[in-house]
mmCIF file of C-alpha atoms in Angstrom:
data_model
loop_
_atom_site.group_PDB
_atom_site.id
_atom_site.type_symbol
_atom_site.label_atom_id
_atom_site.label_comp_id
_atom_site.label_asym_id
_atom_site.label_seq_id
_atom_site.Cartn_x
_atom_site.Cartn_y
_atom_site.Cartn_z
ATOM 1 C CA UNK A 1 6.858 20.151 -1.230
ATOM 2 C CA UNK A 2 10.413 18.997 -0.496
ATOM 3 C CA UNK A 3 11.103 18.979 3.689
ATOM 4 C CA UNK A 4 6.715 18.323 3.783
ATOM 5 C CA UNK A 5 6.609 15.431 2.176
ATOM 6 C CA UNK A 6 10.154 14.211 0.992
ATOM 7 C CA UNK A 7 14.112 15.542 1.547
ATOM 8 C CA UNK A 8 15.427 13.842 -1.212
ATOM 9 C CA UNK A 9 16.773 16.838 -3.585
ATOM 10 C CA UNK A 10 14.433 15.349 -6.287
ATOM 11 C CA UNK A 11 10.562 14.912 -5.732
ATOM 12 C CA UNK A 12 11.836 11.909 -8.668
ATOM 13 C CA UNK A 13 13.566 10.013 -6.346
ATOM 14 C CA UNK A 14 10.912 10.172 -3.503
ATOM 15 C CA UNK A 15 8.586 8.941 -6.791
ATOM 16 C CA UNK A 16 11.079 6.186 -7.554
ATOM 17 C CA UNK A 17 11.521 5.081 -4.057
ATOM 18 C CA UNK A 18 8.391 5.450 -2.029
ATOM 19 C CA UNK A 19 6.023 5.457 -4.409
ATOM 20 C CA UNK A 20 6.922 2.459 -7.352
ATOM 21 C CA UNK A 21 9.123 0.828 -5.380
ATOM 22 C CA UNK A 22 7.165 1.261 -2.229
ATOM 23 C CA UNK A 23 4.445 1.531 -3.846
ATOM 24 C CA UNK A 24 4.017 -1.821 -5.589
ATOM 25 C CA UNK A 25 5.379 -3.616 -2.314
ATOM 26 C CA UNK A 26 2.798 -2.041 -0.690
ATOM 27 C CA UNK A 27 0.234 -3.317 -3.586
ATOM 28 C CA UNK A 28 1.180 -7.076 -3.313
ATOM 29 C CA UNK A 29 0.838 -6.599 0.524
ATOM 30 C CA UNK A 30 -2.196 -5.787 0.405
ATOM 31 C CA UNK A 31 -3.351 -7.979 -2.532
ATOM 32 C CA UNK A 32 -1.667 -11.374 -0.317
ATOM 33 C CA UNK A 33 -3.617 -10.233 2.390
ATOM 34 C CA UNK A 34 -7.049 -10.440 0.673
ATOM 35 C CA UNK A 35 -6.494 -13.254 -0.970
ATOM 36 C CA UNK A 36 -5.556 -14.821 1.682
ATOM 37 C CA UNK A 37 -8.755 -13.724 4.367
ATOM 38 C CA UNK A 38 -6.622 -11.552 6.799
ATOM 39 C CA UNK A 39 -8.283 -8.480 7.945
ATOM 40 C CA UNK A 40 -7.314 -5.222 7.019
ATOM 41 C CA UNK A 41 -5.702 -4.714 10.057
ATOM 42 C CA UNK A 42 -3.063 -7.487 9.314
ATOM 43 C CA UNK A 43 -2.878 -5.619 6.415
ATOM 44 C CA UNK A 44 -1.972 -2.001 8.648
ATOM 45 C CA UNK A 45 0.419 -3.972 11.000
ATOM 46 C CA UNK A 46 2.343 -5.815 7.563
ATOM 47 C CA UNK A 47 3.098 -2.064 6.354
ATOM 48 C CA UNK A 48 5.303 -1.126 9.577
ATOM 49 C CA UNK A 49 8.420 -3.300 8.886
ATOM 50 C CA UNK A 50 8.026 -2.688 4.778
ATOM 51 C CA UNK A 51 7.578 1.185 6.330
ATOM 52 C CA UNK A 52 11.040 0.904 8.027
ATOM 53 C CA UNK A 53 13.080 -0.857 4.451
ATOM 54 C CA UNK A 54 11.696 2.041 2.153
ATOM 55 C CA UNK A 55 13.166 4.135 4.781
ATOM 56 C CA UNK A 56 15.912 2.303 4.886
ATOM 57 C CA UNK A 57 16.467 2.230 1.148
ATOM 58 C CA UNK A 58 17.005 6.286 1.198
ATOM 59 C CA UNK A 59 19.225 6.144 3.687
ATOM 60 C CA UNK A 60 21.067 3.310 2.418
ATOM 61 C CA UNK A 61 21.027 5.012 -0.964
ATOM 62 C CA UNK A 62 20.498 8.476 -0.994
ATOM 63 C CA UNK A 63 21.367 9.573 2.809
ATOM 64 C CA UNK A 64 18.789 10.474 4.164
ATOM 65 C CA UNK A 65 17.162 9.799 7.811
ATOM 66 C CA UNK A 66 16.656 6.787 8.585
ATOM 67 C CA UNK A 67 15.009 7.777 12.423
ATOM 68 C CA UNK A 68 12.820 10.367 11.046
ATOM 69 C CA UNK A 69 9.081 10.001 12.881
ATOM 70 C CA UNK A 70 8.317 12.560 10.366
ATOM 71 C CA UNK A 71 9.460 10.944 7.324
ATOM 72 C CA UNK A 72 8.435 7.742 8.347
ATOM 73 C CA UNK A 73 4.470 8.886 8.414
ATOM 74 C CA UNK A 74 5.046 10.238 5.010
ATOM 75 C CA UNK A 75 6.091 7.461 3.632
ATOM 76 C CA UNK A 76 3.415 4.843 5.408
ATOM 77 C CA UNK A 77 0.657 7.308 4.433
ATOM 78 C CA UNK A 78 1.802 7.001 1.194
ATOM 79 C CA UNK A 79 1.882 2.884 1.262
ATOM 80 C CA UNK A 80 -0.741 2.241 3.578
ATOM 81 C CA UNK A 81 -2.674 4.290 0.418
ATOM 82 C CA UNK A 82 -1.737 2.205 -2.405
ATOM 83 C CA UNK A 83 -1.195 -1.362 -0.404
ATOM 84 C CA UNK A 84 -4.939 -0.931 0.648
ATOM 85 C CA UNK A 85 -6.232 -0.224 -3.349
ATOM 86 C CA UNK A 86 -4.626 -3.297 -3.380
ATOM 87 C CA UNK A 87 -5.947 -4.922 -0.853
ATOM 88 C CA UNK A 88 -9.091 -3.958 -1.855
ATOM 89 C CA UNK A 89 -9.201 -4.594 -5.259
ATOM 90 C CA UNK A 90 -8.338 -8.073 -4.851
ATOM 91 C CA UNK A 91 -11.181 -8.569 -2.363
ATOM 92 C CA UNK A 92 -13.937 -6.982 -4.603
ATOM 93 C CA UNK A 93 -12.598 -9.464 -7.608
ATOM 94 C CA UNK A 94 -12.267 -12.050 -5.174
ATOM 95 C CA UNK A 95 -16.457 -11.646 -3.075
ATOM 96 C CA UNK A 96 -17.815 -11.010 -6.555
ATOM 97 C CA UNK A 97 -15.949 -14.168 -8.025
ATOM 98 C CA UNK A 98 -16.495 -16.388 -4.720
ATOM 99 C CA UNK A 99 -20.523 -15.060 -4.239
ATOM 100 C CA UNK A 100 -21.900 -14.264 -7.317
ATOM 101 C CA UNK A 101 -24.966 -15.371 -6.553
ATOM 102 C CA UNK A 102 -25.119 -12.641 -3.959
ATOM 103 C CA UNK A 103 -22.955 -9.955 -4.767
ATOM 104 C CA UNK A 104 -22.019 -8.253 -8.196
ATOM 105 C CA UNK A 105 -19.304 -5.261 -9.078
ATOM 106 C CA UNK A 106 -20.468 -1.956 -9.020
ATOM 107 C CA UNK A 107 -16.801 -0.467 -9.638
ATOM 108 C CA UNK A 108 -13.084 -1.853 -9.459
ATOM 109 C CA UNK A 109 -13.176 -1.302 -5.255
ATOM 110 C CA UNK A 110 -16.433 -2.198 -4.439
ATOM 111 C CA UNK A 111 -19.478 -4.625 -4.854
ATOM 112 C CA UNK A 112 -22.800 -4.165 -3.855
ATOM 113 C CA UNK A 113 -25.475 -7.221 -2.892
ATOM 114 C CA UNK A 114 -28.167 -8.328 -5.704
#
């Protein structure tokens, strides 16, 4: 997988920087967009500079490639998945709490009409 998903010599660096640090920031971005009733498309736009910051950390701390479309897209997709989970988790809690007469929660990421 080294060279396809990450360029660092160790998978643990990719896991730490992209998945844990960047993922936490993406989760919080998704959460903030959901709490303020922003559309999902706005959340995706917010992820673009966040992904650039994750790429910069790879570049500055671990001598990664800064301007690589391949690794930018990999990082973006990882952050998109984690951030979407945060967005959806918060949106479901919000809809069920504020419109409890209309919706009931079916899972942490979905709800249905009553």
